[in-house]
CSV table of C-alpha atoms in Angstrom, one decimal:
chain,number,residue,atom,x,y,z
I,1,UNK,CA,-114.7,-66.3,52.7
I,2,UNK,CA,-113.4,-68.1,49.4
I,3,UNK,CA,-114.5,-65.7,46.2
I,4,UNK,CA,-114.9,-67.8,42.8
I,5,UNK,CA,-110.9,-67.6,42.0
I,6,UNK,CA,-110.6,-69.3,44.8
I,7,UNK,CA,-109.2,-66.4,46.6
I,8,UNK,CA,-109.5,-65.3,50.7
I,9,UNK,CA,-111.5,-62.1,51.2
I,10,UNK,CA,-110.2,-59.9,53.9
I,11,UNK,CA,-112.1,-56.3,52.4
I,12,UNK,CA,-115.7,-54.4,53.8
I,13,UNK,CA,-117.4,-57.2,51.8
I,14,UNK,CA,-115.5,-59.9,53.9
I,15,UNK,CA,-116.8,-58.3,56.7
I,16,UNK,CA,-120.2,-58.0,56.4
I,17,UNK,CA,-120.3,-61.3,54.7
I,18,UNK,CA,-118.6,-62.5,58.3
I,19,UNK,CA,-121.3,-60.0,59.9
I,20,UNK,CA,-124.1,-61.3,58.0
I,21,UNK,CA,-123.1,-65.0,58.7
I,22,UNK,CA,-122.5,-64.9,62.3
I,23,UNK,CA,-126.6,-63.1,62.1
I,24,UNK,CA,-127.0,-65.9,60.4
I,25,UNK,CA,-125.4,-68.3,63.1
I,26,UNK,CA,-127.7,-67.3,65.5
I,27,UNK,CA,-131.3,-66.7,63.8
I,28,UNK,CA,-130.6,-70.6,62.8
I,29,UNK,CA,-130.0,-70.8,66.7
I,30,UNK,CA,-133.3,-69.8,67.8
I,31,UNK,CA,-135.1,-71.0,64.9
I,32,UNK,CA,-134.1,-74.6,65.3
I,33,UNK,CA,-135.7,-74.3,68.7
I,34,UNK,CA,-138.9,-73.8,67.8
I,35,UNK,CA,-141.6,-75.3,65.7
I,36,UNK,CA,-142.4,-76.2,62.5
I,37,UNK,CA,-140.6,-74.3,59.1
I,38,UNK,CA,-139.1,-71.3,59.0
I,39,UNK,CA,-137.5,-69.2,56.2
I,40,UNK,CA,-134.3,-67.2,56.6
I,41,UNK,CA,-133.0,-64.7,54.4
I,42,UNK,CA,-129.4,-63.3,54.5
I,43,UNK,CA,-128.6,-60.6,52.0
I,44,UNK,CA,-125.3,-61.4,51.7
I,45,UNK,CA,-124.2,-63.1,48.5
I,46,UNK,CA,-121.0,-63.9,49.7
I,47,UNK,CA,-121.9,-65.9,52.7
I,48,UNK,CA,-124.4,-67.4,51.2
I,49,UNK,CA,-121.8,-68.6,48.4
I,50,UNK,CA,-119.7,-70.0,51.6
I,51,UNK,CA,-122.5,-72.0,53.3
I,52,UNK,CA,-123.2,-73.7,49.7
I,53,UNK,CA,-119.2,-74.7,49.0
I,54,UNK,CA,-117.8,-77.8,50.0
I,55,UNK,CA,-114.7,-76.1,50.3
I,56,UNK,CA,-115.0,-73.3,53.2
I,57,UNK,CA,-112.8,-73.6,56.4
I,58,UNK,CA,-114.5,-70.4,58.4
I,59,UNK,CA,-115.5,-71.8,61.8
I,60,UNK,CA,-118.8,-69.7,61.6
I,61,UNK,CA,-119.6,-71.2,57.9
I,62,UNK,CA,-119.1,-74.6,59.2
I,63,UNK,CA,-120.8,-74.3,62.0
I,64,UNK,CA,-124.3,-72.8,60.0
I,65,UNK,CA,-123.9,-75.7,57.6
I,66,UNK,CA,-123.7,-78.3,59.9
I,67,UNK,CA,-126.8,-76.7,61.2
I,68,UNK,CA,-128.4,-76.6,58.7
I,69,UNK,CA,-127.7,-80.7,58.1
I,70,UNK,CA,-129.4,-81.3,61.8
I,71,UNK,CA,-132.5,-78.7,61.0
I,72,UNK,CA,-133.4,-79.6,57.8
I,73,UNK,CA,-136.6,-78.0,58.3
I,74,UNK,CA,-134.8,-74.5,58.4
I,75,UNK,CA,-134.3,-73.3,54.9
I,76,UNK,CA,-131.6,-70.3,53.8
I,77,UNK,CA,-132.6,-67.7,51.5
I,78,UNK,CA,-130.9,-64.4,49.6
I,79,UNK,CA,-133.0,-61.2,49.5
I,80,UNK,CA,-131.0,-58.4,47.0
I,81,UNK,CA,-130.6,-55.6,49.4
I,82,UNK,CA,-132.4,-52.3,49.0
I,83,UNK,CA,-135.4,-53.7,47.5
I,84,UNK,CA,-139.3,-53.6,48.1
I,85,UNK,CA,-139.9,-56.9,50.6
I,86,UNK,CA,-141.4,-56.0,53.5
I,87,UNK,CA,-138.9,-56.4,56.6
I,88,UNK,CA,-135.6,-56.0,54.5
I,89,UNK,CA,-136.1,-51.9,55.1
I,90,UNK,CA,-135.8,-52.4,58.7
I,91,UNK,CA,-133.6,-55.2,59.1
I,92,UNK,CA,-131.2,-52.9,57.4
I,93,UNK,CA,-131.9,-50.1,59.6
I,94,UNK,CA,-131.5,-52.6,62.5
I,95,UNK,CA,-127.9,-53.5,61.3
I,96,UNK,CA,-126.6,-50.1,60.8
I,97,UNK,CA,-127.8,-49.2,64.1
I,98,UNK,CA,-126.2,-52.7,65.9
I,99,UNK,CA,-122.8,-51.8,64.4
I,100,UNK,CA,-122.9,-48.0,66.1
I,101,UNK,CA,-124.8,-49.2,69.2
I,102,UNK,CA,-124.6,-52.9,69.9
I,103,UNK,CA,-122.8,-55.0,71.4
I,104,UNK,CA,-119.3,-55.8,69.9
I,105,UNK,CA,-118.3,-59.2,68.7
I,106,UNK,CA,-114.7,-61.0,67.9
I,107,UNK,CA,-115.0,-62.8,65.2
I,108,UNK,CA,-111.7,-65.0,64.5
I,109,UNK,CA,-109.8,-63.8,61.4
I,110,UNK,CA,-109.3,-67.3,59.1
I,111,UNK,CA,-105.4,-68.9,59.4
I,112,UNK,CA,-104.5,-68.1,56.0
I,113,UNK,CA,-105.1,-64.5,56.4
I,114,UNK,CA,-103.1,-64.8,59.6
I,115,UNK,CA,-100.3,-66.7,57.2
I,116,UNK,CA,-100.8,-63.2,54.7
I,117,UNK,CA,-100.9,-61.1,57.3
I,118,UNK,CA,-97.8,-62.4,59.0
I,119,UNK,CA,-95.3,-62.9,55.6
I,120,UNK,CA,-96.3,-59.7,54.9
I,121,UNK,CA,-95.1,-57.5,58.1
I,122,UNK,CA,-92.3,-60.4,58.0
I,123,UNK,CA,-91.3,-59.4,53.7
I,124,UNK,CA,-91.7,-55.6,55.2
I,125,UNK,CA,-89.0,-55.7,58.2
I,126,UNK,CA,-86.6,-57.8,56.4
I,127,UNK,CA,-86.7,-55.7,53.2
I,128,UNK,CA,-86.6,-51.9,56.2
I,129,UNK,CA,-83.5,-54.0,57.8
I,130,UNK,CA,-82.2,-54.8,54.2
I,131,UNK,CA,-82.8,-50.4,53.2
I,132,UNK,CA,-80.8,-49.6,56.8
I,133,UNK,CA,-77.6,-51.9,55.8
I,134,UNK,CA,-78.4,-54.5,58.6
I,135,UNK,CA,-77.9,-57.1,55.8
């Protein structure tokens, strides 16, 4: 996910947005097989901003964008967490329960994150070798 400054995010908010995006992708897949219009609600503003961004490179977001283009009868909206909307509290509780009891999903890390991680680890190793006198 990319924040407003164009920087990739990889903290807890990023993980939550990834999980919300994956759930939204599955909900869109289900809704696309139904008749009529569907309005899906998402609690992650970060995920929704990524979905409307033409610069998103995240594979899950790209799949969502394509699915929404192919299914104009499906709309996605943002619901602010912890407000009195029927079903929102139930959805929050089920999401928390799923993180503890549900199946584990592997969400691929973006290439930019892996590049940054590789650079950080390489610099740390180099610094360790330098400090140890292996110049």
